[in-house]
Coordinates of C-alpha atoms and ligand atoms in Angstrom, one line a residue:
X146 CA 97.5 242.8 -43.6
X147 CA 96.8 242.1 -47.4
X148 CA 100.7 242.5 -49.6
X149 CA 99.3 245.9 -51.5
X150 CA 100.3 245.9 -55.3
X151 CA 98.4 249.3 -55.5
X152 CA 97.8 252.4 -53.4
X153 CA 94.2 253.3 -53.5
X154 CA 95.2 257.0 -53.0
X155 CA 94.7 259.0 -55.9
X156 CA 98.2 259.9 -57.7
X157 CA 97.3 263.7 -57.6
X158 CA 96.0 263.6 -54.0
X159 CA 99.0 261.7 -53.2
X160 CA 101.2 264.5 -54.4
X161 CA 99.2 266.8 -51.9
X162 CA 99.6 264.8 -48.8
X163 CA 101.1 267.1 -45.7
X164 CA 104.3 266.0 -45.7
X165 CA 104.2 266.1 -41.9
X166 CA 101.1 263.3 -42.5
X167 CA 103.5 261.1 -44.8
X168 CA 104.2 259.4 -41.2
X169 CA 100.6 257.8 -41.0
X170 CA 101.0 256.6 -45.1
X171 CA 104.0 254.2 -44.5
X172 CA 102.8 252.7 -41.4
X173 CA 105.6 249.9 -40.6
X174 CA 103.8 247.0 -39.7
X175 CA 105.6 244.0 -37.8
X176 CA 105.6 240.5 -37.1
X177 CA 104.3 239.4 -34.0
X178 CA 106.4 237.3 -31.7
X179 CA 103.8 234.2 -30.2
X180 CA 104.8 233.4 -27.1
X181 CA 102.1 231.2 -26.1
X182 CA 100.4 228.7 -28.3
X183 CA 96.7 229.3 -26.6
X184 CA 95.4 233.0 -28.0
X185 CA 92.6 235.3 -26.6
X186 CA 93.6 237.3 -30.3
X187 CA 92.9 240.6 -28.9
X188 CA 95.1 241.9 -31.2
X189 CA 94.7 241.9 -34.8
X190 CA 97.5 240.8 -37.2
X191 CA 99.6 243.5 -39.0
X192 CA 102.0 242.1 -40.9
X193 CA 101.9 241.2 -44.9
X194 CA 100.2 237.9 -46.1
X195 CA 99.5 237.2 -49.6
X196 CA 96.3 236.7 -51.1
X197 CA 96.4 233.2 -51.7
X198 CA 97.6 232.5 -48.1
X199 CA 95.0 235.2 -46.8
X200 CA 92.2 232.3 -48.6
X201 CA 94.1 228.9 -47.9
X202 CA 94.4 229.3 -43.9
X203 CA 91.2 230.9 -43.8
X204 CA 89.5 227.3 -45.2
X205 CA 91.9 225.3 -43.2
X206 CA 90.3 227.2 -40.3
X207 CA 86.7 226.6 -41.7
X208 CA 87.2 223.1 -42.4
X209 CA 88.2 222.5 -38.7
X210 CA 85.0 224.6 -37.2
X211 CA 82.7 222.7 -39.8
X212 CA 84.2 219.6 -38.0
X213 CA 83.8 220.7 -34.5
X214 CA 80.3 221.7 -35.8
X215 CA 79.5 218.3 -37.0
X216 CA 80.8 216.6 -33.7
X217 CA 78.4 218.6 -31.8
X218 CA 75.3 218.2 -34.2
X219 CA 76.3 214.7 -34.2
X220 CA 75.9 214.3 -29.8
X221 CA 80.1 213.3 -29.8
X222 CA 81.0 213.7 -25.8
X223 CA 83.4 216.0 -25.1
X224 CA 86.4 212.3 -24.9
X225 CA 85.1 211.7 -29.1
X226 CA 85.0 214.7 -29.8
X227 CA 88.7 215.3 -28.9
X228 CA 89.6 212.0 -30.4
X229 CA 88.5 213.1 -33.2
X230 CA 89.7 216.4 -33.7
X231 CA 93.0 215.5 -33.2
X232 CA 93.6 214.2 -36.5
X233 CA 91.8 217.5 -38.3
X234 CA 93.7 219.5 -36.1
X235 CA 97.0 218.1 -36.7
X236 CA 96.4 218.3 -40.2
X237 CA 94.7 221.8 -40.7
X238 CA 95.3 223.7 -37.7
X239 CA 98.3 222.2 -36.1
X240 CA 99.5 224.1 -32.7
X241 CA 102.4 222.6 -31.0
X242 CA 103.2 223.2 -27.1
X243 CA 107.2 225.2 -26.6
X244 CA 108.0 221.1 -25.4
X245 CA 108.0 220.5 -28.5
X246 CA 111.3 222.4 -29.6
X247 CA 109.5 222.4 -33.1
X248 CA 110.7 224.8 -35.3
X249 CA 107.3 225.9 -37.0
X250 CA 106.0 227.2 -33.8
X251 CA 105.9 230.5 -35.2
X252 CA 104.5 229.6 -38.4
X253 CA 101.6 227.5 -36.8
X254 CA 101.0 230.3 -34.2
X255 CA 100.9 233.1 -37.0
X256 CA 98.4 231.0 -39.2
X257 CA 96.5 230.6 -35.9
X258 CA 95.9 234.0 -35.4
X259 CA 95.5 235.4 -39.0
X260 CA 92.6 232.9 -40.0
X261 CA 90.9 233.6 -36.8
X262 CA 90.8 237.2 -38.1
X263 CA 90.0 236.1 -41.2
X264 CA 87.1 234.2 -40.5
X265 CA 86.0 236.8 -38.2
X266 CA 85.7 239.3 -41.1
X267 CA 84.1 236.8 -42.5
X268 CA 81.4 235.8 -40.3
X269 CA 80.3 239.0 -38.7
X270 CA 78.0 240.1 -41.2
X271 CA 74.8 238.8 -39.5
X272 CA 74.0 238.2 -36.0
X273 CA 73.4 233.9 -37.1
X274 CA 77.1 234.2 -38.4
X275 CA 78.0 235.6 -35.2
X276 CA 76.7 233.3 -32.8
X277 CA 77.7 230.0 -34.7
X278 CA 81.4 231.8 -35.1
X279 CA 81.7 232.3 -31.3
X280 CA 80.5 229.2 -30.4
X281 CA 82.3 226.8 -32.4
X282 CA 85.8 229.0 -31.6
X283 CA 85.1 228.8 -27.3
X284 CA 84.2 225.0 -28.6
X285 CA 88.1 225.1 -30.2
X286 CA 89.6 227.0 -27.7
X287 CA 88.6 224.7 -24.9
X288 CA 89.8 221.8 -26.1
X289 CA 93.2 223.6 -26.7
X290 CA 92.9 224.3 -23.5
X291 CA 92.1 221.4 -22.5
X292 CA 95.0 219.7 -24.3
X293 CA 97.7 222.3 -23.2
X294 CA 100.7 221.3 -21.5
X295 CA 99.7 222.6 -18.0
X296 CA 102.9 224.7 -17.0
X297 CA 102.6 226.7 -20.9
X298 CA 98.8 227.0 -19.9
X299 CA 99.7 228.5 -16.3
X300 CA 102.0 230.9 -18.4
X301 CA 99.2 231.9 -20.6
X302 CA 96.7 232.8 -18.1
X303 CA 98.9 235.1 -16.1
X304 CA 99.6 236.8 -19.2
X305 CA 96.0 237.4 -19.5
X306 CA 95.9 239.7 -16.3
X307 CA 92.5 238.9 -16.2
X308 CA 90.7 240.9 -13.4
X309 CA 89.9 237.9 -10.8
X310 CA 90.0 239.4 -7.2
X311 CA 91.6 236.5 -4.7
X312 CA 89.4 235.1 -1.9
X313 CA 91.6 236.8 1.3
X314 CA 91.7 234.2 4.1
X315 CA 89.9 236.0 6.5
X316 CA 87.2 236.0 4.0
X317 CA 87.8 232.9 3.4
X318 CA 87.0 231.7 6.7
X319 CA 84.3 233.8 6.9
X320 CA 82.5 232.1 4.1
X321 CA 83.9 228.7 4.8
X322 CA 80.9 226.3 5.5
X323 CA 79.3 228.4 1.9
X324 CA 82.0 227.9 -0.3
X325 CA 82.4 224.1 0.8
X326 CA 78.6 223.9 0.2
X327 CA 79.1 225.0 -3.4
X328 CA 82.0 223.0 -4.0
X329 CA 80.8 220.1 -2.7
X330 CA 83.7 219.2 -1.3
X331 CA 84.6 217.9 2.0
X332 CA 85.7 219.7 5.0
X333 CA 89.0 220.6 5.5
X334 CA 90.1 220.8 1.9
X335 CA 91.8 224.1 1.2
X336 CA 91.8 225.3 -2.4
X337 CA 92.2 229.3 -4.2
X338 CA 89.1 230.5 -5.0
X339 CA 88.5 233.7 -6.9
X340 CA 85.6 236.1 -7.2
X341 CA 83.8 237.5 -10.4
X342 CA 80.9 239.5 -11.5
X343 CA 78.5 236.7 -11.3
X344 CA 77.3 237.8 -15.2
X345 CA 80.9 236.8 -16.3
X346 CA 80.7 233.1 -15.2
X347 CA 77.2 232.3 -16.8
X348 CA 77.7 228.0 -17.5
X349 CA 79.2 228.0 -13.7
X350 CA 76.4 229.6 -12.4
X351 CA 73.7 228.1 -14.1
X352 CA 75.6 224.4 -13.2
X353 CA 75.1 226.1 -9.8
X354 CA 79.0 225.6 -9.4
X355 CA 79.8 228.5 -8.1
X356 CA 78.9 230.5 -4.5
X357 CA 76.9 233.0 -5.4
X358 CA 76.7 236.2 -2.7
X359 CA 76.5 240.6 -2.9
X360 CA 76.3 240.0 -7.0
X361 CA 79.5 237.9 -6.9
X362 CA 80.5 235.0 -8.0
X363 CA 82.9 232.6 -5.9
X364 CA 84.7 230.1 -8.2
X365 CA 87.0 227.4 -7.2
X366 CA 90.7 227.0 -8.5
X367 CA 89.6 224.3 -10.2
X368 CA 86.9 225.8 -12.0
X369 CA 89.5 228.1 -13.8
X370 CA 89.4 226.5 -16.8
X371 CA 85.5 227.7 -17.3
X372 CA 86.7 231.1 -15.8
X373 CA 89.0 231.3 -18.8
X374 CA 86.6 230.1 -21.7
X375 CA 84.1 232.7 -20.7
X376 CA 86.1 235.3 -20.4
X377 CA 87.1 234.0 -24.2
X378 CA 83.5 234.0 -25.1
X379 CA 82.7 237.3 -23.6
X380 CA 86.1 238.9 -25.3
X381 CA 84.9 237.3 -29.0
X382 CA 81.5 238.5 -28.6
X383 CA 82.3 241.9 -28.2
X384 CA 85.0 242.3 -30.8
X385 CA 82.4 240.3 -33.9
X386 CA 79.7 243.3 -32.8
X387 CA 83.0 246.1 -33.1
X388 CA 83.7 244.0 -36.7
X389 CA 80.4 244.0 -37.7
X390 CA 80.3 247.4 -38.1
X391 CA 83.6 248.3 -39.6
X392 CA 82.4 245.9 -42.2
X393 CA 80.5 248.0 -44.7
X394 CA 84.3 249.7 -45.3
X395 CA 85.1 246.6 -46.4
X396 CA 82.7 246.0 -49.1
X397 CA 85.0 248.4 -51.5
X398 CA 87.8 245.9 -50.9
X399 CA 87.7 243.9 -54.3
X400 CA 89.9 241.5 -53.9
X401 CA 88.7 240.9 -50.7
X402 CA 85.0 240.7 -50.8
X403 CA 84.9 237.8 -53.2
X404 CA 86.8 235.7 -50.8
X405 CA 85.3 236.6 -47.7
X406 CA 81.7 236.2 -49.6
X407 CA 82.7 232.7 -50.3
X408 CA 83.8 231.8 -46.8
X409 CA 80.9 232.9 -45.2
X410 CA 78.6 230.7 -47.9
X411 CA 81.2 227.5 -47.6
X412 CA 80.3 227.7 -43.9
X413 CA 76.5 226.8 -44.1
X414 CA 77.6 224.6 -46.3
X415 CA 81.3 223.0 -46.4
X416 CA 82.9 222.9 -49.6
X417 CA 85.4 220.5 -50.9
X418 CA 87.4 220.3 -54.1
X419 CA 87.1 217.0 -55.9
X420 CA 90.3 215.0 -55.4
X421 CA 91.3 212.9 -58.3
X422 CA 91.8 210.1 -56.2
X423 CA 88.0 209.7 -55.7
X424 CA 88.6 208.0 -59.5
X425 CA 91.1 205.6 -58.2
X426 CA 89.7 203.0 -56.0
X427 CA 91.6 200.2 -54.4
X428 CA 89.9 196.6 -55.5
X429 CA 87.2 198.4 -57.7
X430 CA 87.9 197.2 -61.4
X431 CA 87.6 199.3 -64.3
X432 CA 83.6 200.7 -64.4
X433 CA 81.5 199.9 -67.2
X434 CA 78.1 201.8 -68.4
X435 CA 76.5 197.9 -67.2
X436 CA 78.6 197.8 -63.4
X437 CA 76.3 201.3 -62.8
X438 CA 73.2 199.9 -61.0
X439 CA 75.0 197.5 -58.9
X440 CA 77.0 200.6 -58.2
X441 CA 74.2 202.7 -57.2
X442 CA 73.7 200.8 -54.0
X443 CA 76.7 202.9 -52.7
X444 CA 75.7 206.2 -54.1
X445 CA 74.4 209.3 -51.8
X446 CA 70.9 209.9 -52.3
X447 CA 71.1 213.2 -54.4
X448 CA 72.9 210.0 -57.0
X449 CA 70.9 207.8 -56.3
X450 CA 67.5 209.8 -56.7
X451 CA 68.9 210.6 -60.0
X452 CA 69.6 206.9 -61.0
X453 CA 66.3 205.7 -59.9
X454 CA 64.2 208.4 -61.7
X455 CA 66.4 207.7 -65.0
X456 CA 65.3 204.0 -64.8
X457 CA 61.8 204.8 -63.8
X458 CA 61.4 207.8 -67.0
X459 CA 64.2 206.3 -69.1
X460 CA 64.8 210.2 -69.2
X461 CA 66.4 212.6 -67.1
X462 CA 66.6 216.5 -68.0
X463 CA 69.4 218.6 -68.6
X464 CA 70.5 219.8 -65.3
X465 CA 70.2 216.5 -63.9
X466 CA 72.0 214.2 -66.7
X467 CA 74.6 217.1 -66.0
X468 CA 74.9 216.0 -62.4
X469 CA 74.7 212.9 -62.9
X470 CA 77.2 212.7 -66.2
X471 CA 79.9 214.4 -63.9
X472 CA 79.6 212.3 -60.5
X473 CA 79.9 209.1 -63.1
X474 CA 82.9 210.5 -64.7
X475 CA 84.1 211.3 -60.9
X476 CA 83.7 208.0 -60.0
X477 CA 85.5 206.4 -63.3
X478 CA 83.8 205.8 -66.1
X479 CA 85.4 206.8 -69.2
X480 CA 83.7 208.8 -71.2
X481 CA 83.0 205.5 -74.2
X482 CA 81.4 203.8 -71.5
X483 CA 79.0 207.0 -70.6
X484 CA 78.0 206.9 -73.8
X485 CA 76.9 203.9 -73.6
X486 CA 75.3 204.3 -70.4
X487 CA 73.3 207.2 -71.9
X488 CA 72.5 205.7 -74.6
X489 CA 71.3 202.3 -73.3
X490 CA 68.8 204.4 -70.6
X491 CA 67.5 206.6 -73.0
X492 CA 65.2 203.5 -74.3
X493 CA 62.6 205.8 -75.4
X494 CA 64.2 207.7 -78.0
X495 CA 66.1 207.1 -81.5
X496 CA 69.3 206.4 -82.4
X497 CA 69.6 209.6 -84.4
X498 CA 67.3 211.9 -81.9
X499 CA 70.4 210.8 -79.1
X500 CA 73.1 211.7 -81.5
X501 CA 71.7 214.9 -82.3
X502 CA 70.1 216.0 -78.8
X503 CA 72.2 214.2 -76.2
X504 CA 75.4 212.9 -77.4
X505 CA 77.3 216.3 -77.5
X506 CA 76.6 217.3 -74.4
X507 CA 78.2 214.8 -72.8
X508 CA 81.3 214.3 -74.5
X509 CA 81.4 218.2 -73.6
X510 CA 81.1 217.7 -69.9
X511 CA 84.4 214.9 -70.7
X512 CA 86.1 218.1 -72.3
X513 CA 86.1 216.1 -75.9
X514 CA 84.1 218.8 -77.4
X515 CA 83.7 222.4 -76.8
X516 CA 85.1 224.7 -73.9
X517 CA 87.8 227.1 -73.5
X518 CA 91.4 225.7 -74.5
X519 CA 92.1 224.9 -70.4
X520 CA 88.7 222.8 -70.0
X521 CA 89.6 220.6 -73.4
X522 CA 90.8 217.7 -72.3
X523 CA 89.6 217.4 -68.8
X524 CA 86.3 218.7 -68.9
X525 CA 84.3 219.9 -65.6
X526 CA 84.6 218.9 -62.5
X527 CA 82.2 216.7 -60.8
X528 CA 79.9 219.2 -58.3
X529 CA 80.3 218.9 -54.2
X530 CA 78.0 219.1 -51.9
X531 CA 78.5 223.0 -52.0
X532 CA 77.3 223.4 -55.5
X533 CA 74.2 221.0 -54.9
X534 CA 73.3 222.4 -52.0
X535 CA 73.5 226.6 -53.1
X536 CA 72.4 225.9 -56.9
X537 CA 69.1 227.0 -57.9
X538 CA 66.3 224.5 -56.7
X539 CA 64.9 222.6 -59.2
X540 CA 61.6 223.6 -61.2
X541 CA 58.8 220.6 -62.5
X542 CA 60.4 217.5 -63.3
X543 CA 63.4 218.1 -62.2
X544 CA 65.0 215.5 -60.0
X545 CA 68.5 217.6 -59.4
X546 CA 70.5 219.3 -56.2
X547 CA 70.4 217.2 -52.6
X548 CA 67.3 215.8 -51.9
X549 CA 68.0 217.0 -48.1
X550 CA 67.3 220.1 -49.5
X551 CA 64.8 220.0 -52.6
X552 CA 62.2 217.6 -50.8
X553 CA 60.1 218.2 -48.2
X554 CA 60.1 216.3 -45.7
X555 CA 57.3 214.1 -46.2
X556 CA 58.3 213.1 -49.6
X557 CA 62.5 213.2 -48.2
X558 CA 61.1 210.5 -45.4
X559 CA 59.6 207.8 -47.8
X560 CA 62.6 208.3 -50.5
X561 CA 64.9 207.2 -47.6
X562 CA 62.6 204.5 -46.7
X563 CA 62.9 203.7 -50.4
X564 CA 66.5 203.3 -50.5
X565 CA 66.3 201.2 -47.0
X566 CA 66.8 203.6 -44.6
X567 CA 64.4 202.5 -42.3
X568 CA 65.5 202.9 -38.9
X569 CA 63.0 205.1 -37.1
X570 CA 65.1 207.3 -34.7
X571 CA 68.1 207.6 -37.9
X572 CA 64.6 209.3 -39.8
X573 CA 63.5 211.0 -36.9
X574 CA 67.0 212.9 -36.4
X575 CA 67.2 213.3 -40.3
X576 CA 63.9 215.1 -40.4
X577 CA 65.1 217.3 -37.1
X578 CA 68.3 218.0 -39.4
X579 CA 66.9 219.1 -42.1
X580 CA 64.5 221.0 -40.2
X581 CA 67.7 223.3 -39.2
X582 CA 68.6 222.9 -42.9
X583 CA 71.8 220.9 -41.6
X584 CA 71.4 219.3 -45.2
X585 CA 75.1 217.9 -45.0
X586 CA 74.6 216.9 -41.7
X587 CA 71.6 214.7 -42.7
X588 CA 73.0 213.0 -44.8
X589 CA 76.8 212.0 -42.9
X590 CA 73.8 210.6 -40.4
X591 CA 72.4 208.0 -42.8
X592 CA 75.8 207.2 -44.2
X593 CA 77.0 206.5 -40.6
X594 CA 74.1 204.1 -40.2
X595 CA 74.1 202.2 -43.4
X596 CA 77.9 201.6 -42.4
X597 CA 77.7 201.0 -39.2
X598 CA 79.0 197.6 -39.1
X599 CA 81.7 198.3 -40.8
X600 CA 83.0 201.7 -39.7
X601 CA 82.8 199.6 -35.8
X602 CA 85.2 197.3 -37.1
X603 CA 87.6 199.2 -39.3
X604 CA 87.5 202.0 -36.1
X605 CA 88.1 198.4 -33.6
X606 CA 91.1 197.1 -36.1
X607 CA 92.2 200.4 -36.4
X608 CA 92.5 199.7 -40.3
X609 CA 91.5 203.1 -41.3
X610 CA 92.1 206.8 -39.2
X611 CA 89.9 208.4 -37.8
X612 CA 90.2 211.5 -40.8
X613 CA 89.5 208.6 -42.9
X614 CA 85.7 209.1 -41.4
X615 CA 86.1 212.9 -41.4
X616 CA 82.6 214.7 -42.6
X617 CA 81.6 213.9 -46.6
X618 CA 81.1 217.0 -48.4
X619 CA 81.6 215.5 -51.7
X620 CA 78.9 213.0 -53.4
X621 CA 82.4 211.6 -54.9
X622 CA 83.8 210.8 -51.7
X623 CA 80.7 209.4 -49.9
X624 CA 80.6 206.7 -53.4
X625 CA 84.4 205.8 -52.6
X626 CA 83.9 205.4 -49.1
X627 CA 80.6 203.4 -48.9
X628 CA 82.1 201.0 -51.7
X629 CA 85.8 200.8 -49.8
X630 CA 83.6 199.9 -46.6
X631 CA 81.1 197.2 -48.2
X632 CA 84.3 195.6 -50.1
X633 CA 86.3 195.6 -46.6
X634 CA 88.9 192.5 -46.8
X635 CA 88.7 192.0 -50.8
X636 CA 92.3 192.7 -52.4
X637 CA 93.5 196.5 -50.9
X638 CA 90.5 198.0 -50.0
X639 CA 91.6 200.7 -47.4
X640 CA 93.0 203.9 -49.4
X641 CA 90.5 206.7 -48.9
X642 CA 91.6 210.5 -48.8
X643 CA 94.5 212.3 -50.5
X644 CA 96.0 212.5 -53.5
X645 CA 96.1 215.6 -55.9
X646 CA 93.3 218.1 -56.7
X647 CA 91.9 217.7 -59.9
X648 CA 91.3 221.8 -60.6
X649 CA 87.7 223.7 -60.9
Ligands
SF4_743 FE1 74.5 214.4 -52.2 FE2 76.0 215.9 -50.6 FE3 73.3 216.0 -50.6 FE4 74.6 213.9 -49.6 S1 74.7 216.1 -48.8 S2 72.8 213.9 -50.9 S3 76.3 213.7 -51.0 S4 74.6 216.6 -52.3

């Protein structure tokens, strides 16, 4: 489905071919026509994409699964849940009903069904990968389905033909008293019922839903939505295991590998480009190398561990004033005033040792000094959560990466406790988290609670959107949104996400 530039047939083999065989070399491959907006995707996508839309749907996809993810790790009910997806959905994944006479239909439906492929290629690999995959895709599809308009969803599932034998009357009445039993409904209400393979409908039988009788499964018309969503699950399941192993022939793919590697990392961990806008922040004044430990209040831990161990040492190593040095100039601070920062913190040492030893590296991380033409200028880009999370843990005396991560537990518990996290079940939950190494997850948990107050009342006055809370992933957007949040009703605090990409 990848545009080819290349034909990975051999010119001299090529010349060979049977011309009788030329049929199977210039396979036509079409467009699909979508006629429903739900999609079981039993059929994989044939038609050209290019590579960079093969990579941009696929993270739109991963970003909403990531959310989906985080709703469920974070207890949403089903009614949050899809309050809160609706936003990420409409702008990642959007999927309008046929009511809606929109004229992207197509478009949405074909980006649909091509990062679902994606991602499966992506997340087959191991048998984690697969389960998490399936899960959190019945978790999407349901609430489509859910959501559907209910005549388009009617259409959908007769298009299915999915094998569900009708309960004949005479059986019917045969089993009446039964099948009113399991419904637990009251006599003399009439509705379909349909009967399955009792393996198919596991969640109905084990909600003891269903009638269960000769290996069967009886499940009311109402139930159908369940019907469908395993049938979903079951369909997925099998197709990941059939993926799984057409994956080796995949690995000599090399401009496929890379991305598809990268996917698959970005969802342990969800990555997130820094957005320039993270520099510009409504009602904050310019920063200055003296505003930085009133600042640190609202930095993430991985920040503030940093800025705490600085002012403890007066010394920070290289990796870590690396960190650190970027998240500052992420947040603002020109690159004068981290000089002066630097140089003010570094009480221990000399004047000329700072010059010398210090000075150059971070004017390079500003671009000033050094780098390829591109970088001069502009410098690097200040690390996400990604980076932190994946990078090499740190050695002796190192304070870098996310804390989530680098400490254990018993030394993660009284850092928060240091920093005034000190609610017991919030510490509890964190140390369950990172238990599961739901790093990320840990900490959107303690940012949740230190701004609880205040995400209750911008969520009551309805000042801010709900993607306006979406999941941090960047140590640059959990700085902007703790101080817009503890600054609420000073000047124009409000303006959180968008805004341009500042590039890697
Ligand atoms: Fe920092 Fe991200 Fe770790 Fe939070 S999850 S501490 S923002 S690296």
């Amino acid at each position: 489905m990848i545009r080819h530039d290349y034909s990975r047939v051999d010119p001299k083999r090529r010349a060979n071919i049977d011309h009788k065989k030329k049929q199977f070399a210039t396979a036509e491959y079409q467009q699909l026509n979508y006629e429903h907006r739900l999609n079981f995707y039993d059929l994989p996508p044939t038609a050209e994409i290019t590579l960079e839309e093969f990579e941009t749907w696929a993270i739109n996809r991963l970003k909403v699964l990531s959310e989906l993810e985080g709703c469920s790790f974070r207890n949403k009910g089903p009614e949050e849940t899809a309050e809160y997806m609706k936003g990420i959905l409409d702008k990642h994944l959007p999927l309008k009903s046929d009511s809606s006479r929109s004229q992207k239909l197509q478009d949405e439906r074909r980006r649909d069904h091509y990062s679902h492929f994606i991602l499966r290629l992506a997340f087959s690999s191991t048998e984690d990968l697969r389960r998490r995959f399936s899960r959190l895709e019945t978790m999407l599809f349901r609430l489509r389905f859910k959501d559907d308009d209910p005549r388009e969803r009617q259409g959908f599932v007769h298009s299915l033909n999915l094998e569900w034998d009708e309960v004949k009357e005479d059986e019917k009445r045969e089993l009446r008293e039964e099948l009113l039993a399991a419904s637990g409904q009251k006599k003399g209400d009439d509705q379909e019922w349909f009967k399955v393979d009792w393996e198919r409908v596991p969640e109905l039988v084990e909600q003891r839903r269903v009638l269960l009788k000769r290996g069967k499964a009886y499940v009311p018309q109402r139930e159908q939505m369940s019907l469908v969503v395993a049938e979903f699950t079951r369909k997925l399941d099998d197709a990941l295991e059939l993926t799984a192993r057409a994956l080796p022939r995949l690995d000599e793919d090399d401009r496929l590998a890379p991305i598809l590697a990268h996917l698959a990392q970005s969802f342990a961990t969800p990555d997130a480009a820094y957005s320039s806008t993270d520099a510009n922040i409504d009602g904050l004044s310019a920063i200055r190398a003296t505003s930085i430990d009133t600042l640190a209040q609202n930095f993430p831990l991985c920040m503030r561990n940093l800025h705490m161990t600085l002012r403890e040492n007066s010394h920070l190593k290289h990796y870590g004033r690396l960190q650190y040095s970027l998240f500052l100039k992420g947040i603002g601070l020109s690159l004068d005033e981290c000089l002066v920062f630097w140089r003010r913190s570094f009480k221990l040492i000399d004047d000329d040792k700072f010059q010398k030893e210090y000075k150059y590296n971070i004017r390079h991380v500003y671009g000033d000094v050094g780098g390829d033409a591109n970088r001069r200028g502009r410098g690097y880009t200040p690390y996400s959560c990604q980076k932190l999370l994946t990078e090499p843990a740190p050695g002796p005396g190192q304070t870098h990466g996310c804390p989530y991560r680098t400490y254990k537990p018993e030394n993660l518990i009284p850092l928060l406790q240091r920093v005034g996290v000190n609610d017991r079940d919030v510490l509890k939950t964190v140390r369950e988290d990172v238990g599961k190494q739901r790093y990320h997850v840990a900490c959107n948990r303690v940012f949740e609670w230190s701004h609880k107050n205040e995400i209750k009342k911008v969520k009551e006055d309805g000042s801010w959107s709900v993607n306006d809370l979406d999941t941090i992933v960047h140590p640059n957007t959990y700085f902007k949104r703790s101080w817009l949040l503890k600054h609420l009703g000073e000047g124009n605090v409000g303006v959180v996400n968008g805004g341009e990409k500042m590039e890697e």
